[in-house]
Coordinates of C-alpha atoms in Angstrom, one line a residue:
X14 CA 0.0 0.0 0.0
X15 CA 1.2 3.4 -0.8
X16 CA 0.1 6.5 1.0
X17 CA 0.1 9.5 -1.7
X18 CA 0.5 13.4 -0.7
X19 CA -0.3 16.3 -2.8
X20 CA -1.5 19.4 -2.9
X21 CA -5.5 20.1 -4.4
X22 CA -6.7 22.7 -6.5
X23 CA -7.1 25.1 -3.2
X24 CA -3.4 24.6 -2.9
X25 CA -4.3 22.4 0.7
X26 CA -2.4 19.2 1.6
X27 CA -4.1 15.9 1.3
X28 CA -3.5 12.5 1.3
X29 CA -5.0 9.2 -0.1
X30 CA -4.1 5.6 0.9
X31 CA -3.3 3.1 -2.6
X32 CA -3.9 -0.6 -2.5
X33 CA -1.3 -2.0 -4.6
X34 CA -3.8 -2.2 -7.5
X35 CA -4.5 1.5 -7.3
X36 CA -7.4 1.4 -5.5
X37 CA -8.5 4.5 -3.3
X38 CA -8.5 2.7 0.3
X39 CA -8.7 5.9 2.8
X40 CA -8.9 9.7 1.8
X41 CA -7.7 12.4 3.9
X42 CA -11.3 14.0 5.7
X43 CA -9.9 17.7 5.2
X44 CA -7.3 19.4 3.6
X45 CA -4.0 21.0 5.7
X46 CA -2.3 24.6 5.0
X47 CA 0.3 23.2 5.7
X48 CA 2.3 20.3 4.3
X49 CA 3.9 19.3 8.0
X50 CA 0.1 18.8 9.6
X51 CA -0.9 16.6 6.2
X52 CA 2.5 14.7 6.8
X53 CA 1.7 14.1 10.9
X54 CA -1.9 13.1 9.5
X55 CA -0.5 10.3 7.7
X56 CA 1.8 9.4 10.7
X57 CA -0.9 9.3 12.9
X58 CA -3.1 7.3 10.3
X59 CA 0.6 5.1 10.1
X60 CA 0.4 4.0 13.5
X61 CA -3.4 3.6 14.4
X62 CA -2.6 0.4 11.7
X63 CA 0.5 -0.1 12.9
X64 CA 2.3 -0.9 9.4
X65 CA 5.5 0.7 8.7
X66 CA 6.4 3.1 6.2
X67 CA 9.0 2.7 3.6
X68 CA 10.1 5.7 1.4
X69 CA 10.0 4.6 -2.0
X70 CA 12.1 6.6 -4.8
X71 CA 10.2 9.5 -4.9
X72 CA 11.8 11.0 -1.4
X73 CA 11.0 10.9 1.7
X74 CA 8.6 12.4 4.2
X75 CA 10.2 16.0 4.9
X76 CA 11.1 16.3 1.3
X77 CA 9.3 19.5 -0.5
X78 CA 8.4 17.6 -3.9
X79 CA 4.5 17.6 -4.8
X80 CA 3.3 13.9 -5.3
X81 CA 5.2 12.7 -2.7
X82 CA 4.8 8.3 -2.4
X83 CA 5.2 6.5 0.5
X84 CA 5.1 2.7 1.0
X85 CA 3.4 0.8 3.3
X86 CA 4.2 -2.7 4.2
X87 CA 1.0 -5.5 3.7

C-alpha cells in the first residue's frame, strides 16, 4: 500500500491511501495549509494500523516535492 501526498486545487495538503492495485483505500477528511500537519496526518493514520512506512524513490517524508509516495508494508 502506498500512501500519496499532494496538494489540491485550493493549494491544501491531502493524502490518499493506494492498494497495490490503485485502489483509493482511505482519503484524507480535510485538507491541511500546511504540508507538515498533512505529513503528521499520515503518521498518525501510520500507527493507528501499525504498518510501517518505507520511502519509495520518490523522497522521503520532509522532502518539499508535490506527489510525494510512501510505502506501506502488507
Amino acid at each position: 500500500m502506498v500512501f500519496h501526498l499532494y496538494q489540491d486545487i485550493r493549494n491544501d495538503w491531502r493524502w490518499y491511501l493506494a492498494a497495490p492495485n490503485g485502489a483509493k483505500l482511505a482519503t484524507a477528511a480535510e485538507g491541511y495549509k500546511r504540508r507538515a500537519d498533512c505529513v503528521l496526518a499520515i503518521k498518525r493514520m501510520r500507527e493507528a494500523v501499525a504498518a510501517p512506512v518505507f520511502y519509495d524513490n520518490f523522497g522521503s517524508l520532509a522532502d518539499t516535492t508535490y506527489g510525494a509516495r510512501l510505502a506501506v508494508a502488507n
